[in-house]
CSV table of C-alpha atoms and ligand atoms in Angstrom, one decimal:
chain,number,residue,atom,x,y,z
T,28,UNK,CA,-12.5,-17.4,12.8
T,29,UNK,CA,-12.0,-14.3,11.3
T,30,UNK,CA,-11.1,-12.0,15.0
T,31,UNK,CA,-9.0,-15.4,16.2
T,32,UNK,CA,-7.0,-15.1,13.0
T,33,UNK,CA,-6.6,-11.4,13.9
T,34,UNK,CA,-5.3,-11.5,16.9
T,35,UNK,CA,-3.2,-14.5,16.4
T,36,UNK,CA,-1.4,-12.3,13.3
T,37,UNK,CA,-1.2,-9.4,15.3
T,38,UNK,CA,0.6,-11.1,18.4
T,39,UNK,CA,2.8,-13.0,15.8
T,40,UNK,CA,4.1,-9.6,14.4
T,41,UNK,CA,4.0,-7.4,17.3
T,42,UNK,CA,3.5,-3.5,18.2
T,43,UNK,CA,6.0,-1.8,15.7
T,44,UNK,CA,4.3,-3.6,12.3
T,45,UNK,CA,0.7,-2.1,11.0
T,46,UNK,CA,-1.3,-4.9,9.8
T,47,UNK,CA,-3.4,-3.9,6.9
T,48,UNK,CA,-6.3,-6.2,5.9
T,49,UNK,CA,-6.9,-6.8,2.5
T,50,UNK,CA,-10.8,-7.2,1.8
T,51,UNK,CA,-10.6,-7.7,-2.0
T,52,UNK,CA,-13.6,-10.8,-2.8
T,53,UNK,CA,-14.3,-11.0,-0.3
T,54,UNK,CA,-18.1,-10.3,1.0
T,55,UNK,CA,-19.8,-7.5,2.8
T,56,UNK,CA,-20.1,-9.9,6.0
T,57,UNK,CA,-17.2,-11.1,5.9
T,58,UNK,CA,-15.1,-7.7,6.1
T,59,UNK,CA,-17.9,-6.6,9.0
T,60,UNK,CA,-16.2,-9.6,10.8
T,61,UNK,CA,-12.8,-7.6,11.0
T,62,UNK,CA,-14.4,-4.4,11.3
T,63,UNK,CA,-15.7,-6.2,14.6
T,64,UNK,CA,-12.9,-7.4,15.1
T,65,UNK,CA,-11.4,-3.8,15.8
T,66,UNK,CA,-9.6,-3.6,12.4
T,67,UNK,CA,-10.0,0.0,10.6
T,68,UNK,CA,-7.7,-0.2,7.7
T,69,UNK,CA,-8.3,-2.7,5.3
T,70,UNK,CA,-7.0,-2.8,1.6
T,71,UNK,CA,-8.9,-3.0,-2.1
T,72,UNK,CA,-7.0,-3.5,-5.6
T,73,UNK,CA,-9.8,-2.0,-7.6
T,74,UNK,CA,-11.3,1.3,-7.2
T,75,UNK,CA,-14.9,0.1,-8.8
T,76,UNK,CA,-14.7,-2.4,-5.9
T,77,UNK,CA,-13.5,-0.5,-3.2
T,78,UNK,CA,-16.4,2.4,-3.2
T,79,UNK,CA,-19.0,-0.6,-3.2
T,80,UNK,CA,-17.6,-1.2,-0.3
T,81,UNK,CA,-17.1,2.2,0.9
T,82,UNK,CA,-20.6,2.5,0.5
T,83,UNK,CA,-21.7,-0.4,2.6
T,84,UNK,CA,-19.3,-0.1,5.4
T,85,UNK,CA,-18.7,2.2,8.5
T,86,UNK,CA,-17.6,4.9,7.5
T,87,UNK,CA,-14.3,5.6,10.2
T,88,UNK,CA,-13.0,2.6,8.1
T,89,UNK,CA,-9.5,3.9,6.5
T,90,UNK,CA,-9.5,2.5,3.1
T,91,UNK,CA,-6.1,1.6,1.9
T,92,UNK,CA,-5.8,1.4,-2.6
T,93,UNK,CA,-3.1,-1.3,-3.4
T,94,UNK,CA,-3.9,-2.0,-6.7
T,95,UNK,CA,-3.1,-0.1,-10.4
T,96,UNK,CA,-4.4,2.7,-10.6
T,97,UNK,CA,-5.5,4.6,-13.7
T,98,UNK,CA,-5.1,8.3,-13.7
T,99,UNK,CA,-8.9,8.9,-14.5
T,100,UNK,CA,-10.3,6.9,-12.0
T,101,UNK,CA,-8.0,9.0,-9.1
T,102,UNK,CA,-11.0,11.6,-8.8
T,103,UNK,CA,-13.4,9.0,-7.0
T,104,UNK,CA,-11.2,7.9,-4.1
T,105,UNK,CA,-9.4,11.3,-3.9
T,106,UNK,CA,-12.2,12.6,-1.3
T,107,UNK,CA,-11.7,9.4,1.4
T,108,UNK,CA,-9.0,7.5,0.7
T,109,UNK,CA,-6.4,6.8,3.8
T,110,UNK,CA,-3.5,5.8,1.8
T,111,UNK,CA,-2.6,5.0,-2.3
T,112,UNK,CA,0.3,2.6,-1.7
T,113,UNK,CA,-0.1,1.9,-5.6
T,114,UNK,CA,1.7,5.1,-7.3
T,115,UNK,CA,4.0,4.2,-10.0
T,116,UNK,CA,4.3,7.4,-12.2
T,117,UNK,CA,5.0,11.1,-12.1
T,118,UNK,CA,1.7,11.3,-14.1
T,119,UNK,CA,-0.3,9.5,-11.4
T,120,UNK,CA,1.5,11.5,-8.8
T,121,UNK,CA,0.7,15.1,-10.4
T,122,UNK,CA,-3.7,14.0,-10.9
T,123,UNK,CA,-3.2,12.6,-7.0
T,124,UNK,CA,-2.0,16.5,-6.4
T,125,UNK,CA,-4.3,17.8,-8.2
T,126,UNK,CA,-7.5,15.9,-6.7
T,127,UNK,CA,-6.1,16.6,-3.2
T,128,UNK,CA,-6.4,20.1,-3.8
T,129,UNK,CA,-9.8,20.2,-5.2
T,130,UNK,CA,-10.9,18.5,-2.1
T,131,UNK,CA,-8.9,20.2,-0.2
T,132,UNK,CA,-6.9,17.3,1.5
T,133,UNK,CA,-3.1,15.9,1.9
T,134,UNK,CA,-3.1,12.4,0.3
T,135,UNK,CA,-0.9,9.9,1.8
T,136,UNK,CA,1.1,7.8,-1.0
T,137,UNK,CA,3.6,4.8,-1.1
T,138,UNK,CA,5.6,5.0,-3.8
T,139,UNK,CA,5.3,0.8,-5.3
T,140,UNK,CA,8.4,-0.4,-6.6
T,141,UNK,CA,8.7,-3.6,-8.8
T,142,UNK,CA,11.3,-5.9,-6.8
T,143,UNK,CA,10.1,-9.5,-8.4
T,144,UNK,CA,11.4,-11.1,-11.0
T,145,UNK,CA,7.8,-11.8,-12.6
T,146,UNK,CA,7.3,-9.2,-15.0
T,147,UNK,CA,3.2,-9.2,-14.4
T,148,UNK,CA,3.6,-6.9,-11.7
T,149,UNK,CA,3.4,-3.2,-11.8
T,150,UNK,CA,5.6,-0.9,-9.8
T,151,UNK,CA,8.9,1.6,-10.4
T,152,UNK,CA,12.3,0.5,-11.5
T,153,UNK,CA,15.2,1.5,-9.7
T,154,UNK,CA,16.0,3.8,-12.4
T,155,UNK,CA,12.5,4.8,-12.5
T,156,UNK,CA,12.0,5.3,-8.4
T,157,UNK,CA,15.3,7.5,-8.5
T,158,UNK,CA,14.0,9.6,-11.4
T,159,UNK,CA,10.8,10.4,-9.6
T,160,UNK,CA,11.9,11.1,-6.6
T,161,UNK,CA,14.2,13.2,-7.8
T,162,UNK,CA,12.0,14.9,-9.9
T,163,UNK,CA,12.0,19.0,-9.9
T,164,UNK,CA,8.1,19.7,-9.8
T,165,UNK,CA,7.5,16.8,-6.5
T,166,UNK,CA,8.3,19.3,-4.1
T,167,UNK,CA,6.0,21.6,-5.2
T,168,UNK,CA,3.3,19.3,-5.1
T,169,UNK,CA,1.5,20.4,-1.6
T,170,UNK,CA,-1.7,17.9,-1.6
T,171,UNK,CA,0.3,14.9,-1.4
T,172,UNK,CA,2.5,13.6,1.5
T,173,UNK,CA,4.7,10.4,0.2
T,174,UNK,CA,5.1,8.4,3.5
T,175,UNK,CA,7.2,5.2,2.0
T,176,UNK,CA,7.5,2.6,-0.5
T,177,UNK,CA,5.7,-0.5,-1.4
T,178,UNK,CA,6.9,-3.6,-2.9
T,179,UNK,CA,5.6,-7.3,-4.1
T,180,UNK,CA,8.4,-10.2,-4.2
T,181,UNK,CA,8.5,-13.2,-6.3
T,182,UNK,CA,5.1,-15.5,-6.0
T,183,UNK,CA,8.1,-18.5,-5.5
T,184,UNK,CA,8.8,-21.1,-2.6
T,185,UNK,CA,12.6,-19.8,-3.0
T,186,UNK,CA,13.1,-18.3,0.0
T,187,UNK,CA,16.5,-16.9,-0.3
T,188,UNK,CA,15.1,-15.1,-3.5
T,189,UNK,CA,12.3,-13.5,-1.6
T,190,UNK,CA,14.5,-12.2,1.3
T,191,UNK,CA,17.0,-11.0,-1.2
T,192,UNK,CA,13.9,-8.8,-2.9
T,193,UNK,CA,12.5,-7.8,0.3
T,194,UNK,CA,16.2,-6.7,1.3
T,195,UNK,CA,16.5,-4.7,-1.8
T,196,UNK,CA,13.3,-2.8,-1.2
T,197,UNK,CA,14.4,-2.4,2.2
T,198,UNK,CA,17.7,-0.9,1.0
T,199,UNK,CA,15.7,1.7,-1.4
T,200,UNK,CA,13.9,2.5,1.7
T,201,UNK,CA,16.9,3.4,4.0
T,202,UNK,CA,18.7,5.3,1.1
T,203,UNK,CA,15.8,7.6,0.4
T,204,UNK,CA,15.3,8.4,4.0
T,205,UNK,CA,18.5,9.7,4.3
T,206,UNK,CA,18.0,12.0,1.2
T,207,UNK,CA,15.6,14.1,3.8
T,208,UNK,CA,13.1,14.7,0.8
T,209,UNK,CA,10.0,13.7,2.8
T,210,UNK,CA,9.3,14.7,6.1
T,211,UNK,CA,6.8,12.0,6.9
T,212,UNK,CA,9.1,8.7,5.2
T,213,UNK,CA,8.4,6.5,7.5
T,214,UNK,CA,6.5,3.2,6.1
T,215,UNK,CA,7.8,0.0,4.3
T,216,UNK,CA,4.4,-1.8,3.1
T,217,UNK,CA,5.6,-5.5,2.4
T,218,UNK,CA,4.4,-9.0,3.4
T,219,UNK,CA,1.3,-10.8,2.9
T,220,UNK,CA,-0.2,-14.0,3.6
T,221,UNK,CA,3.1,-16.0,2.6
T,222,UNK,CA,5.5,-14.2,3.2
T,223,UNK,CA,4.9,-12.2,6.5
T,224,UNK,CA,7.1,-13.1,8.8
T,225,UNK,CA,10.3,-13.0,6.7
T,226,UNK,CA,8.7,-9.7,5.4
T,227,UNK,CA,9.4,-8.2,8.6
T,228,UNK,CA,12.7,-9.9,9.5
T,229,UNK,CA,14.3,-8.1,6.4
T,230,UNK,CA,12.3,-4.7,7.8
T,231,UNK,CA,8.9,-4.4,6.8
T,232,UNK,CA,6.7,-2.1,9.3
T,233,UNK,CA,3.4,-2.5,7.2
T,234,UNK,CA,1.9,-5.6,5.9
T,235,UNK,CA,-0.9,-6.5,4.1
T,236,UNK,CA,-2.8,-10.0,4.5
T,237,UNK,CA,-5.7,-11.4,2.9
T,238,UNK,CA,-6.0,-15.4,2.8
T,239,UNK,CA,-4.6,-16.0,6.2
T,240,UNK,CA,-7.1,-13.4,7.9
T,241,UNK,CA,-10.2,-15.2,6.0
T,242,UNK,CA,-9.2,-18.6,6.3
E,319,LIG,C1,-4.1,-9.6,-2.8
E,319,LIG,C2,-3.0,-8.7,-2.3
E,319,LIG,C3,-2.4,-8.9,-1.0
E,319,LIG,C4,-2.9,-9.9,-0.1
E,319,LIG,O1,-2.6,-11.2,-0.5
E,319,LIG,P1,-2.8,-12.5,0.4
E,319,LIG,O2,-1.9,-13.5,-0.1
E,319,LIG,O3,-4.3,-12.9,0.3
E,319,LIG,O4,-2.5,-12.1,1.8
E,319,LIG,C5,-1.4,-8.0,-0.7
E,319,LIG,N1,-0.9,-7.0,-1.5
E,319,LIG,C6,-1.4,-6.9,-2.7
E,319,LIG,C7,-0.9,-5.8,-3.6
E,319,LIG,C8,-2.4,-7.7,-3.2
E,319,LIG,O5,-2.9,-7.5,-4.4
């Protein structure tokens, strides 16, 4: 089931959209079912969790972090991980740098901006997205490489309110790219099981989906 729900996502969202699978409680056979099913980059919400995992998996697997994480926990994933699309503070931003340099490695980041109206969720503010980015010290920071912006909507049936918050993240997205800041801007990481499709009508090149893949 697990490769027929593959490839029936990937058809569905085409060439131009990376599909990112999202592992999290899943077992150890069931994410060697989409390793097998050709799919490298898959997507944990806990560090703890993720190098279990890490541990019991192929290693040319390209672990994706898309959860909160804490500053002191940044050392364990800094030596592998493919991409934090979780980074929500200047703090986190400046231990990301500084573990990328002790292992001597670029670290790809989304930037994850809160766009719901739930206030559960983590992620930057507007205010708070345009302060960091705009913060003095970022371009000196040579071990990270800030490749786009992540974003959560609403967990609501209103669909009108989703596509307005996928818009908006959208909208961040195309401002900051014309900024020039960083060279390598390029990903918009929104859209899971529910909310796909409209995900990547309102721009979305990256989702991440974990229910529909396992069903
Ligand atoms: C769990 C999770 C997903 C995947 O959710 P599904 O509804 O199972 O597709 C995507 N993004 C984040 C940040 C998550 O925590």
């Amino acid at each position: 089931m697990v490769a027929e729900n593959i490839l029936r996502i990937k058809q569905e969202i085409g060439q131009n959209v990376d599909l990112v699978v999202v592992s999290k409680y899943r077992t150890i056979e069931e994410i060697k079912q989409v390793y097998d099913a050709g799919m490298l980059h898959l997507a944990e919400n806990r560090v703890q969790a993720l190098l279990e995992r890490k541990e019991a998996l192929p290693d040319n697997i390209k672990w994706h972090l898309i959860g909160h994480l804490q500053t002191n926990k940044v050392k364990y994933i800094a030596p592998f991980i493919h991409l934090i699309q979780s980074v929500d503070s200047f703090k986190l931003l400046e231990e990301i740098n500084k573990q990328g340099l002790k292992n001597n490695r670029v670290i790809n980041c989304l930037l994850q901006v809160y766009i719901a109206t739930e206030d559960s969720k983590f992620g930057l503010s507007e205010e708070e997205l345009y302060e960091l980015i705009n913060h003095p010290q970022i371009s000196e920071f040579k071990n990270i490489n800030i490749t786009g912006l992540m974003g959560m909507a609403s967990n609501t049936d209103n669909i009108a309110q989703v596509e307005k918050e996928f818009k908006q993240l959208r909208h961040y997205f195309d401002h900051i790219q014309t900024l020039n800041l960083f060279p390598h801007f390029q990903t918009v990481s929104m859209g899971m099981s529910g909310d796909y499709l409209l995900a990547i009508q309102c721009g979305s090149n990256m989702i991440r989906v974990g229910s529909k893949v396992f069903e």
